[in-house]
mmCIF file of C-alpha atoms and ligand atoms in Angstrom:
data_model
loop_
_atom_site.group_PDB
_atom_site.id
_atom_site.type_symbol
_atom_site.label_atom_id
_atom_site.label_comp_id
_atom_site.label_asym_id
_atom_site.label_seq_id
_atom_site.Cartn_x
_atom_site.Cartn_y
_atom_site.Cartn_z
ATOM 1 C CA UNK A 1 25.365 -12.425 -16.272
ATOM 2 C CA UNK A 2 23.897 -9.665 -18.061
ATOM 3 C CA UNK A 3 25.718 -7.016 -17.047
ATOM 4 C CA UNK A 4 23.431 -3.789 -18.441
ATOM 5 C CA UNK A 5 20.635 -4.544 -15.966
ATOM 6 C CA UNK A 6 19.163 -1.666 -13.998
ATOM 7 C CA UNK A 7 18.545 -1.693 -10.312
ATOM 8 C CA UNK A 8 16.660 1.832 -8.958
ATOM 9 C CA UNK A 9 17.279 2.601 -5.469
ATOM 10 C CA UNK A 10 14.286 4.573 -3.864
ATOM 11 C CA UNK A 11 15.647 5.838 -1.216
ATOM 12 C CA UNK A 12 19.232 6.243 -0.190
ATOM 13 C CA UNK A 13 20.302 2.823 2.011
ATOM 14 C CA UNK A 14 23.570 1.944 3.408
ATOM 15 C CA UNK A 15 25.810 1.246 0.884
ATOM 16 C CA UNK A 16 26.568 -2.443 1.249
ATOM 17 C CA UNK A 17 23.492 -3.773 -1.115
ATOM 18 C CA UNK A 18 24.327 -0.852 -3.624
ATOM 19 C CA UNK A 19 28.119 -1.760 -3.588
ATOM 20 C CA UNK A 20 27.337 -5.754 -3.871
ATOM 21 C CA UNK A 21 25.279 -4.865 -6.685
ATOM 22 C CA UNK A 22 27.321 -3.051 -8.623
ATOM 23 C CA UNK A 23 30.085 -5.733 -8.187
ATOM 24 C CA UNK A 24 28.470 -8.195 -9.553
ATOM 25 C CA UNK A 25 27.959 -5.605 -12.894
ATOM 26 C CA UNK A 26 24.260 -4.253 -12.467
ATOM 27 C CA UNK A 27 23.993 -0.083 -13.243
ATOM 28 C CA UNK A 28 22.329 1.119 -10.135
ATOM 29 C CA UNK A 29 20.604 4.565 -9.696
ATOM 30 C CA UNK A 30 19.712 5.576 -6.422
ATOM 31 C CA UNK A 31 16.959 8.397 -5.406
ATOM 32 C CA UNK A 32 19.128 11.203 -4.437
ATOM 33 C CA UNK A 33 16.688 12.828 -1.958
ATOM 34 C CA UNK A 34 15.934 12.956 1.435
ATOM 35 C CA UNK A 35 12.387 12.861 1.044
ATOM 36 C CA UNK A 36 10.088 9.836 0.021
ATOM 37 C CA UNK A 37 9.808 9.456 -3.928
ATOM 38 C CA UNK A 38 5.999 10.661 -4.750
ATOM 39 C CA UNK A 39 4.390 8.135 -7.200
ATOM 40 C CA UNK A 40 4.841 9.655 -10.386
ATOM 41 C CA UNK A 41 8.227 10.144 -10.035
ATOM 42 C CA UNK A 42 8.862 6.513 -8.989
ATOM 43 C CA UNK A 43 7.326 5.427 -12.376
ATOM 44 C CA UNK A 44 8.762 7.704 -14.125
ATOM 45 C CA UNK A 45 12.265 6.359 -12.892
ATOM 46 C CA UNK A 46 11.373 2.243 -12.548
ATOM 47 C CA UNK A 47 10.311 2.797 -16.090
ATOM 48 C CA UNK A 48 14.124 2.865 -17.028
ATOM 49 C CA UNK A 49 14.911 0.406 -14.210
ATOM 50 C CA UNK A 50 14.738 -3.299 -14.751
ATOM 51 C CA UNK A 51 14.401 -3.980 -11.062
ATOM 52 C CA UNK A 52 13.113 -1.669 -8.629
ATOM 53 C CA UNK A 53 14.590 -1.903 -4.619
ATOM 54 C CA UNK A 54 11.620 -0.497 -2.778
ATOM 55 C CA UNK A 55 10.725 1.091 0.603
ATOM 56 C CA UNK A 56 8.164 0.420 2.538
ATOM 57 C CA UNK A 57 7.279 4.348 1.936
ATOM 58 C CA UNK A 58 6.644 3.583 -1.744
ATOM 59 C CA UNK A 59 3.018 3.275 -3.121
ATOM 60 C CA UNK A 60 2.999 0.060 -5.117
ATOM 61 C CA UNK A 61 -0.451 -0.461 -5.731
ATOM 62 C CA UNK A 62 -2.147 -1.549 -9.154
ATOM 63 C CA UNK A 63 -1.919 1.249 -11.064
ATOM 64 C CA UNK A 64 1.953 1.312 -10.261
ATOM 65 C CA UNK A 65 2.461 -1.933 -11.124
ATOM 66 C CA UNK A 66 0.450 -2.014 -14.605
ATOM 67 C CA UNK A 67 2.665 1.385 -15.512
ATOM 68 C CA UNK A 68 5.558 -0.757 -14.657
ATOM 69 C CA UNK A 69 4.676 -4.776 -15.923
ATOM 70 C CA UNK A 70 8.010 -4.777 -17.353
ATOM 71 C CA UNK A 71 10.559 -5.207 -14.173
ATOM 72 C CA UNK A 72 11.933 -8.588 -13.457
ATOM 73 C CA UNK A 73 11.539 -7.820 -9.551
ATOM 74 C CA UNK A 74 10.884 -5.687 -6.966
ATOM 75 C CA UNK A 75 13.061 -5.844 -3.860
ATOM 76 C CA UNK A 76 11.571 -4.361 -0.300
ATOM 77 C CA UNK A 77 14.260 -3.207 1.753
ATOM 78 C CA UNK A 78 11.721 -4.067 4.927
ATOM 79 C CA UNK A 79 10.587 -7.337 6.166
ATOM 80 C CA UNK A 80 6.874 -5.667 5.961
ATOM 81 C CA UNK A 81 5.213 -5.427 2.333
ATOM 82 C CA UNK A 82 2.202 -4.303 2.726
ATOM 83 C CA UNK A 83 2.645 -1.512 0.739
ATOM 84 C CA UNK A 84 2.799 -3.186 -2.336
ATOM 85 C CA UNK A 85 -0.120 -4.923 -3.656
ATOM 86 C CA UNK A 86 1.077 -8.376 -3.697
ATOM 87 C CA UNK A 87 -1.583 -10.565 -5.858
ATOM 88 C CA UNK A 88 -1.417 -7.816 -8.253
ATOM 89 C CA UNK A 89 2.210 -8.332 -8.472
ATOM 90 C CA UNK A 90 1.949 -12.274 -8.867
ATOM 91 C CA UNK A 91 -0.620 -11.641 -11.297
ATOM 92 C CA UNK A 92 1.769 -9.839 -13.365
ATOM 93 C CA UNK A 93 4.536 -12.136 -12.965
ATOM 94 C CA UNK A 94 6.542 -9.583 -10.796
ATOM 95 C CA UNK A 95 7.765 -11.581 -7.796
ATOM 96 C CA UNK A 96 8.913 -9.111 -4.315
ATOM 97 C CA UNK A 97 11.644 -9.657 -2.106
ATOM 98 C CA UNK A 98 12.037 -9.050 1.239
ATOM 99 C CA UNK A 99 14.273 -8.907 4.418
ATOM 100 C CA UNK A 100 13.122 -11.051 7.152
ATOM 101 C CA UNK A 101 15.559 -12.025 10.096
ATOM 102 C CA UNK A 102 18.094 -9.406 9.906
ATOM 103 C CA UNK A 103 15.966 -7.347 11.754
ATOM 104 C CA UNK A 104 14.480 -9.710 14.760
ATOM 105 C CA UNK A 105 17.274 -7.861 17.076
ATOM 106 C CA UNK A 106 16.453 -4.539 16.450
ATOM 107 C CA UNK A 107 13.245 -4.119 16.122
ATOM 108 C CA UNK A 108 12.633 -6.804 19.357
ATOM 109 C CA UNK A 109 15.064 -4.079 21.321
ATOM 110 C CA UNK A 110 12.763 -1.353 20.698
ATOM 111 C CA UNK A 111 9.282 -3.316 21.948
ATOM 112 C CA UNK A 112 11.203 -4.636 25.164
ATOM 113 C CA UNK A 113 12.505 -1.028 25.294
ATOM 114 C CA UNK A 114 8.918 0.245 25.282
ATOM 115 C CA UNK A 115 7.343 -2.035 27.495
ATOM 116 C CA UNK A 116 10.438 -0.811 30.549
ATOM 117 C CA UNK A 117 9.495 2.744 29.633
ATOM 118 C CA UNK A 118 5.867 2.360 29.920
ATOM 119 C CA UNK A 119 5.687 0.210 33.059
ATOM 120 C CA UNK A 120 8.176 2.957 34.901
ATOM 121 C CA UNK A 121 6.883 5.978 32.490
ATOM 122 C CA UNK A 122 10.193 7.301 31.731
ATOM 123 C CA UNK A 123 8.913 9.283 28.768
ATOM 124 C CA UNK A 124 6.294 11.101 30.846
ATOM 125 C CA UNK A 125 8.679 11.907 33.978
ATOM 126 C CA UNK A 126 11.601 13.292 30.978
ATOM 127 C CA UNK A 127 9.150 15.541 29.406
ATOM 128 C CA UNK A 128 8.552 16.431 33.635
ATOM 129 C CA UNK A 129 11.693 17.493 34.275
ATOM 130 C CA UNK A 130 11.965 19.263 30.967
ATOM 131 C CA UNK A 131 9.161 21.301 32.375
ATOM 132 C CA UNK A 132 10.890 22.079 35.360
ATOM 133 C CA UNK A 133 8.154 19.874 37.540
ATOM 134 C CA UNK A 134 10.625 17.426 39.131
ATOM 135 C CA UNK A 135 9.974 18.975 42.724
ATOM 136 C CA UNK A 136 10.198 16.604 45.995
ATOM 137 C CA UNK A 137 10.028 13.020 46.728
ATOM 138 C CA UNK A 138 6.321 12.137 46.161
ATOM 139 C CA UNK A 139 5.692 8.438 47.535
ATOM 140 C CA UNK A 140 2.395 8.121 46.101
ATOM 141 C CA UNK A 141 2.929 10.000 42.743
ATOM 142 C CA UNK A 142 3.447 8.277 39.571
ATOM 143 C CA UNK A 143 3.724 4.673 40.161
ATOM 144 C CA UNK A 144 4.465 2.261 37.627
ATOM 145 C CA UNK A 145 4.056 -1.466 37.655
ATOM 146 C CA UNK A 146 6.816 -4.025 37.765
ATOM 147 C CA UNK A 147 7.325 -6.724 35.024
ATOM 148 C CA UNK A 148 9.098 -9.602 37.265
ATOM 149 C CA UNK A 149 6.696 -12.851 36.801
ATOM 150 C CA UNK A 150 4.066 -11.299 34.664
ATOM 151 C CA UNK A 151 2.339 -12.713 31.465
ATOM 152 C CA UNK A 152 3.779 -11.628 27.711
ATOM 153 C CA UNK A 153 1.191 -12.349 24.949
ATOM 154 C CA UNK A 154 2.432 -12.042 21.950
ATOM 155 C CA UNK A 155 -0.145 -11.443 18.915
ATOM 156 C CA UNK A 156 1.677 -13.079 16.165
ATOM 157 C CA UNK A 157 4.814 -15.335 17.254
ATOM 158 C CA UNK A 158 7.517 -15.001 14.266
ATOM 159 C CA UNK A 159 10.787 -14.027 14.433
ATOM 160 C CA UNK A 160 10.745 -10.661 16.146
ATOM 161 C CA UNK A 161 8.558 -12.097 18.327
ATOM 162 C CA UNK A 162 10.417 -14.713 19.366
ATOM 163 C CA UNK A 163 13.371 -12.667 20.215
ATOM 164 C CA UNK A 164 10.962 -10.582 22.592
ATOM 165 C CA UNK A 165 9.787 -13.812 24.487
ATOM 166 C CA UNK A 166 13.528 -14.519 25.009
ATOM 167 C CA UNK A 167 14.300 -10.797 26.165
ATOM 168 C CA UNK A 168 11.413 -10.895 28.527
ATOM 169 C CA UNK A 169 11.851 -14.722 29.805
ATOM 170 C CA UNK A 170 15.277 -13.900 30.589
ATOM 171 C CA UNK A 171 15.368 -10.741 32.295
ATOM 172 C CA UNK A 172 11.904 -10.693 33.715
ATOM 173 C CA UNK A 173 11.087 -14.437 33.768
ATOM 174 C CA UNK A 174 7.831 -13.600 32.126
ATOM 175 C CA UNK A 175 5.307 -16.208 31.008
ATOM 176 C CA UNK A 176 5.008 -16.021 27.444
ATOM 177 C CA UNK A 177 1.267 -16.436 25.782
ATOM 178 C CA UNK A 178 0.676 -16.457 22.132
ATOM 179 C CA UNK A 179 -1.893 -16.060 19.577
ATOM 180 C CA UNK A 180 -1.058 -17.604 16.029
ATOM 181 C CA UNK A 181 -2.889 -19.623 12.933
ATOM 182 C CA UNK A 182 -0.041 -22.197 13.016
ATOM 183 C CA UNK A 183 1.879 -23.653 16.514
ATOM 184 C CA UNK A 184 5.107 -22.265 17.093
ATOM 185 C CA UNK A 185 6.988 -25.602 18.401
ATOM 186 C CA UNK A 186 9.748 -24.153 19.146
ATOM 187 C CA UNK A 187 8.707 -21.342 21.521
ATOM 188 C CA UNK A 188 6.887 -24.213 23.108
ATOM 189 C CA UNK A 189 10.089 -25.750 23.396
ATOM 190 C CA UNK A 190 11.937 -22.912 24.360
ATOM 191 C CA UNK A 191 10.182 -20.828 26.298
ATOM 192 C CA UNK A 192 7.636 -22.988 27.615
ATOM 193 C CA UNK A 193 5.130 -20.918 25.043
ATOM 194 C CA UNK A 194 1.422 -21.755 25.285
ATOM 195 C CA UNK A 195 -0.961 -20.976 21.853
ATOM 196 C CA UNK A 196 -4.327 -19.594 23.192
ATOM 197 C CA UNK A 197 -7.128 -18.518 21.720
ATOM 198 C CA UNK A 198 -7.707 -14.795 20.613
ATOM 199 C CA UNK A 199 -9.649 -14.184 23.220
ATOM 200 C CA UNK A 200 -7.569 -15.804 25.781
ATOM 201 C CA UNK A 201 -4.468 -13.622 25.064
ATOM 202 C CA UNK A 202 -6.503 -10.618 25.434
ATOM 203 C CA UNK A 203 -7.825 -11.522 28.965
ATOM 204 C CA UNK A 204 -4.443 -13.141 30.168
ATOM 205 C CA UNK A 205 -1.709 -11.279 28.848
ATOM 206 C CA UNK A 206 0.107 -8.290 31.288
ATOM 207 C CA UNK A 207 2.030 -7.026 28.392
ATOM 208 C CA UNK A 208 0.636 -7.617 25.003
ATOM 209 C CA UNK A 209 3.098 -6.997 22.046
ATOM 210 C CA UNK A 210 1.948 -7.128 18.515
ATOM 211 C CA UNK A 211 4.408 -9.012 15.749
ATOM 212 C CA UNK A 212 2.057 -9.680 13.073
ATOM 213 C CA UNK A 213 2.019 -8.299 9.714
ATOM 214 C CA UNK A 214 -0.515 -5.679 8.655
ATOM 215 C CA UNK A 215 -3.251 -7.608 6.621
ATOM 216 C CA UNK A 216 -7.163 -7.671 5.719
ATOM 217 C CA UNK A 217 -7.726 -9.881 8.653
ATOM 218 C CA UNK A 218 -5.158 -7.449 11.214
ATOM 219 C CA UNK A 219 -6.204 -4.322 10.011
ATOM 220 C CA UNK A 220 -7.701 -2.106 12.988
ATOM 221 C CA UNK A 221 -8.129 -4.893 14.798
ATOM 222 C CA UNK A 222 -7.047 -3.897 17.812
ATOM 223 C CA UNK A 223 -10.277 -1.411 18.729
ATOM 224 C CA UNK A 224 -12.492 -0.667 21.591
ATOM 225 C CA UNK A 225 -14.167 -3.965 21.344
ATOM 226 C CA UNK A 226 -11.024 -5.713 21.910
ATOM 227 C CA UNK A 227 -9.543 -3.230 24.154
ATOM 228 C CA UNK A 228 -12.636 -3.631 26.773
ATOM 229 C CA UNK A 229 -11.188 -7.398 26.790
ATOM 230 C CA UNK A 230 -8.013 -6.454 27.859
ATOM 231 C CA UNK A 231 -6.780 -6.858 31.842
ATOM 232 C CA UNK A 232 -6.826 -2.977 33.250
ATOM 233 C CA UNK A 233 -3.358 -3.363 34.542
ATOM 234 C CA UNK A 234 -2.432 -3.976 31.117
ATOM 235 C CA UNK A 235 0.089 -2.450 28.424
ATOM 236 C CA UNK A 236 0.068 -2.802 24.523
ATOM 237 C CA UNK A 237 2.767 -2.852 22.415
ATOM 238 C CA UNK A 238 2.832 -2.282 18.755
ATOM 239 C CA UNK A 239 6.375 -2.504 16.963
ATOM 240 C CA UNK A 240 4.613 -3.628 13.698
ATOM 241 C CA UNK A 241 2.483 -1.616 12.147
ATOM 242 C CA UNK A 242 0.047 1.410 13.191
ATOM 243 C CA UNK A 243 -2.956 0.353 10.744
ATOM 244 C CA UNK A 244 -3.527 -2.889 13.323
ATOM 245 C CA UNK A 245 -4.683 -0.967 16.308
ATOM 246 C CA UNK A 246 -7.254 1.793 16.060
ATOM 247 C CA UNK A 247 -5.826 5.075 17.393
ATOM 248 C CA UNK A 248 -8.692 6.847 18.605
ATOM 249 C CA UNK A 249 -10.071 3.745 20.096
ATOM 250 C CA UNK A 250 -6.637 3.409 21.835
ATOM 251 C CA UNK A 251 -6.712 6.848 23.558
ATOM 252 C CA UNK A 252 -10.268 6.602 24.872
ATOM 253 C CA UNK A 253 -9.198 2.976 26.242
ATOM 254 C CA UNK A 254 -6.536 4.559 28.242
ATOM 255 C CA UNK A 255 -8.212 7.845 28.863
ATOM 256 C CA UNK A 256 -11.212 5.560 30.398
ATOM 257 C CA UNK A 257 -8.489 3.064 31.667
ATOM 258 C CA UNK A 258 -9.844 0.694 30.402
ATOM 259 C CA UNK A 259 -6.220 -0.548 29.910
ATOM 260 C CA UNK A 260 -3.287 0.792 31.921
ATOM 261 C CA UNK A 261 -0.788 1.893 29.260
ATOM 262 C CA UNK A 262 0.595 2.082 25.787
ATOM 263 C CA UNK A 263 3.878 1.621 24.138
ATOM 264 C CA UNK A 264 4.347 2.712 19.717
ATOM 265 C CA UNK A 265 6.975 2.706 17.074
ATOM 266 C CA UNK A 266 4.355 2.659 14.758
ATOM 267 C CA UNK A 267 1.162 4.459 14.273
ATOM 268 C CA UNK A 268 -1.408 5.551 11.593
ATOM 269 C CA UNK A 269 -1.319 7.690 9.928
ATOM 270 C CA UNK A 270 2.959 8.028 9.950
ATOM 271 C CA UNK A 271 3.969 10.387 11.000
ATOM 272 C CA UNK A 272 1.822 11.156 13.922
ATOM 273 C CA UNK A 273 0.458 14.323 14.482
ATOM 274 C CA UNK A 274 2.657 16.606 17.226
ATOM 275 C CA UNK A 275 -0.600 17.865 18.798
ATOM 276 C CA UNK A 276 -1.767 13.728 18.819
ATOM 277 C CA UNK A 277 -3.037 13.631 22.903
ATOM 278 C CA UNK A 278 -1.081 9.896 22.914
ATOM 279 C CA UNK A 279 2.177 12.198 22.963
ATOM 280 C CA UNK A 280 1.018 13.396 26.519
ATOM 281 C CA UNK A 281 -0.483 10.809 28.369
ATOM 282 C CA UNK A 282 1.416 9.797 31.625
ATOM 283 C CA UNK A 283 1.783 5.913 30.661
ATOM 284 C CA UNK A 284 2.233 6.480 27.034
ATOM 285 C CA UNK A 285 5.834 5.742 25.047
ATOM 286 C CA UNK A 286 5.980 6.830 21.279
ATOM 287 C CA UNK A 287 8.513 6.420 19.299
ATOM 288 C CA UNK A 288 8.872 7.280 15.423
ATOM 289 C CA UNK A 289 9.128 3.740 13.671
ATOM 290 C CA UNK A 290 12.528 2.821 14.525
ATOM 291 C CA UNK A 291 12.310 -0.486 15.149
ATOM 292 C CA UNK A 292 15.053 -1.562 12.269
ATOM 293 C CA UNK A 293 17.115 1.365 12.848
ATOM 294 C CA UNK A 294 20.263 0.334 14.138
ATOM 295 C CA UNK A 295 23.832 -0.116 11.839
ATOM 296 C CA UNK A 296 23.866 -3.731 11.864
ATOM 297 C CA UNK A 297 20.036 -4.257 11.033
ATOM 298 C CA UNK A 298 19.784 -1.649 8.043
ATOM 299 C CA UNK A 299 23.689 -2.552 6.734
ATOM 300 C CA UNK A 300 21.711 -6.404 6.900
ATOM 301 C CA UNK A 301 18.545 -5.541 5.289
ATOM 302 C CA UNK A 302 20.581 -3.490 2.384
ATOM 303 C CA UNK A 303 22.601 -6.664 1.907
ATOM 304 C CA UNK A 304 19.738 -8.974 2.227
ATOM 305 C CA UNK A 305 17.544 -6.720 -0.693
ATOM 306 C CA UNK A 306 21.275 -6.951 -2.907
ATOM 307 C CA UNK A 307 21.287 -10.850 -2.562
ATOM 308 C CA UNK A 308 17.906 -11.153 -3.350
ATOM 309 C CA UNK A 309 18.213 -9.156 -6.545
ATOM 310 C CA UNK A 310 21.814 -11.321 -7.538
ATOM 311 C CA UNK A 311 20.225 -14.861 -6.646
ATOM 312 C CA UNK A 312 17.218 -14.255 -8.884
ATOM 313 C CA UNK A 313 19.090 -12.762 -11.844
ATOM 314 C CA UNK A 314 21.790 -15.436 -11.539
ATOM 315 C CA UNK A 315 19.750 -18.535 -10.688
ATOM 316 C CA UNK A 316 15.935 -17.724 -10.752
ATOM 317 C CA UNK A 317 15.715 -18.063 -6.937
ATOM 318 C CA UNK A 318 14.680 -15.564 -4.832
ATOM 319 C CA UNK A 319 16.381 -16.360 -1.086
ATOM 320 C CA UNK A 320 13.224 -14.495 0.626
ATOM 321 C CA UNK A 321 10.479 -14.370 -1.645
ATOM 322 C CA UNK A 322 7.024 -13.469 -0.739
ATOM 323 C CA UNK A 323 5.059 -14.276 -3.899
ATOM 324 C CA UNK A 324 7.189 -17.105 -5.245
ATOM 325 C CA UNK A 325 3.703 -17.867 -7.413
ATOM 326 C CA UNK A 326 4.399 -14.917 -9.674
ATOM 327 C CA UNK A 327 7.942 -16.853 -10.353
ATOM 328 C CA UNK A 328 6.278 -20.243 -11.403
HETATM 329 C C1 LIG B 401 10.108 -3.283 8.209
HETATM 330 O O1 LIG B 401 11.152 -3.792 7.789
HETATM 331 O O2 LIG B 401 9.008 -3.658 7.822
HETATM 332 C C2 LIG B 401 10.239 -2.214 9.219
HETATM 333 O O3 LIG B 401 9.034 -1.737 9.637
HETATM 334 C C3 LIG B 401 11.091 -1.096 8.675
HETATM 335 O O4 LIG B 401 10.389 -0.433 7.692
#
C-alpha cells in the first residue's frame, strides 16, 4: 500500500487506532491539544492530511468540506455524525466512517444508570447531604418510584437500544415498547418488543429512553406538545443527543409536572450552562455526555475508526460506512 498517506487525528484518542495505523505505514499527526480544534485550524491541518479521523466536536459542514474536496475519507471516531454534513460529503465523493456497536455497552450503562438515579433521585439527595440537609428519617419526604414491572419505550430501537431493553427486562422485568420506521424482529423475538405508534409510546411508556440519531425529522422533537402526551409518572431519558428534546420545554414540563422526571448525558447547547435550573431540580440526573466513555468502548471506537481507514485504502471497502453513495 501506499505508504506516504496522511491520517490527521483531531483530537487525542487512545492509542490503539493511531498505533494500527501507523503499522500498516500511514504518517499520522494527531491534534496535540486538549481543547476542540476551531475550524480554521482543522482546514488548515486536513489540508496536508489525506484522510481526516474526526470528532464529533468538529464542524464539518459545506464550507469545510469544499476547502478540503481532496481527502480520500473522513473517519468519525463516534457512532453519531451529525456533525458532518453528509450529502455534501457524498456529493463530493468523500465517503465517512463511523463506529457503531462498540459502544452499545457503554453508552446503554449510562441510560439504565440514569433511569435508577432518577426514579430514587440519588443526584438530588448527594447534592443534600453535600449541603449538610440530610437531617432525620422523613417517611413522606422525597419519594421515588420503583421500576419492577413498568413499561420501557424506547424512541428508536438500534443497537444501544437494544442493550437497554435487555438491562431493563432482566433486572426490572420491564415491558419494552418501541417506536421505529422499520420492525425490529428481533427485539420482538427477544424481548417480547411491541412497535407502536408515536403516539402510543408517548402515552404508554413509564420510562422513555431516546436511541435515535439526531436528524431533520428528530430535531427538537421532543417539546411541550409531546411532553403534554406523556404519562405524569413518567421519566425521559436522552443518551443520544441534546438537539432532539427541547430544553426549555423540558424544564417547564417538569416544573408544571407535567412529567415526573428527567434523566441527560446529552443536552443542547454542550456544555450546559452551570446556572441551567435542570442541574437543581429534585428528579433531575445530568450527566456530561459520557455515554462512550469507558476503556473498552473508546480503545473499540479508536480501533474501529483505524480499520475503517486500512479497509478502504487497502480494498475500497469501508467496514461501517455511512454514505457508501459517495464511494460508487
Ligand atoms: C457517539 O459516538 O456518537 C457518542 O455520542 C460519543 O461522541
Amino acid at each position: 500500500m501506499n505508504s506516504k498517506l496522511k491520517v490527521f487525528v483531531s483530537r487525542k484518542i487512545p492509542s490503539l487506532g493511531p498505533d494500527l495505523l501507523r503499522k500498516e505505514g500511514f504518517e499520522v499527526k494527531i491534534w496535540p491539544e486538549e481543547r476542540p480544534m476551531q475550524q480554521d485550524e482543522l482546514i488548515q491541518e486536513a489540508k496536508q492530511a489525506d484522510i481526516l479521523l474526526s470528532l464529533g466536536e468538529n464542524k464539518i459542514d459545506p464550507y469545510f468540506l469544499n476547502e478540503c474536496r481532496h481527502l480520500k475519507m473522513i473517519s468519525q471516531f463516534a457512532v453519531g455524525y451529525d456533525n458532518i454534513h453528509i450529502p455534501e460529503a457524498t456529493r463530493l465523493g468523500i465517503p465517512v466512517g463511523n463506529t457503531p456497536d462498540v459502544l452499545s455497552e457503554a453508552t446503554a450503562d449510562i441510560a439504565f444508570g440514569l433511569m435508577i438515579a432518577v426514579s430514587r433521585k440519588f443526584f438530588f439527595n448527594h447534592k443534600m447531604i453535600l449541603a449538610g440537609g440530610w437531617g432525620s428519617f422523613k417517611p413522606t419526604s422525597h419519594l421515588g418510584q420503583e421500576l419492577a414491572g413498568k413499561t420501557l419505550g424506547i424512541f428508536g430501537l438500534g443497537s444501544i437500544g437494544m442493550v437497554m431493553a435487555q438491562r431493563c427486562q432482566g433486572a426490572f422485568g420491564m415491558k419494552v415498547i418501541y417506536y421505529n420506521r422499520t420492525s425490529n424482529e428481533l427485539a420482538e423475538k427477544q424481548f417480547n418488543a411491541r412497535k407502536v405508534s408515536f403516539d402510543e409510546l408517548l402515552a404508554q411508556s413509564d420510562v422513555l429512553s431516546v436511541h435515535s440519531v439526531l436528524s431533520d425529522e428528530t430535531r427538537g422533537l421532543f417539546d411541550r406538545q409531546v411532553f403534554s402526551k406523556m404519562k405524569p409518572t413518567s421519566i425521559f431519558i436522552n443518551t443520544a443527543r441534546g438537539g432532539i428534546h427541547h430544553e426549555e420545554d423540558l424544564y417547564e414540563a417538569l416544573q408544571n409536572k407535567v412529567i415526573w422526571g428527567a434523566g441527560l448525558d446529552v443536552t443542547n447547547p454542550e456544555p450546559m450552562d452551570k446556572d441551567n435550573p435542570l442541574l437543581q431540580m429534585e428528579n433531575v440526573a445530568i450527566l456530561p455526555h459520557i455515554g462512550s466513555a469507558t476503556v473498552e468502548a473508546r480503545d473499540g471506537m479508536s480501533k474501529l475508526a483505524a480499520e475503517n481507514i486500512i479497509s478502504y485504502i487497502k480494498s475500497g471497502v469501508i467496514p461501517h460506512c455511512v454514505n457508501p453513495a459517495a464511494i460508487e
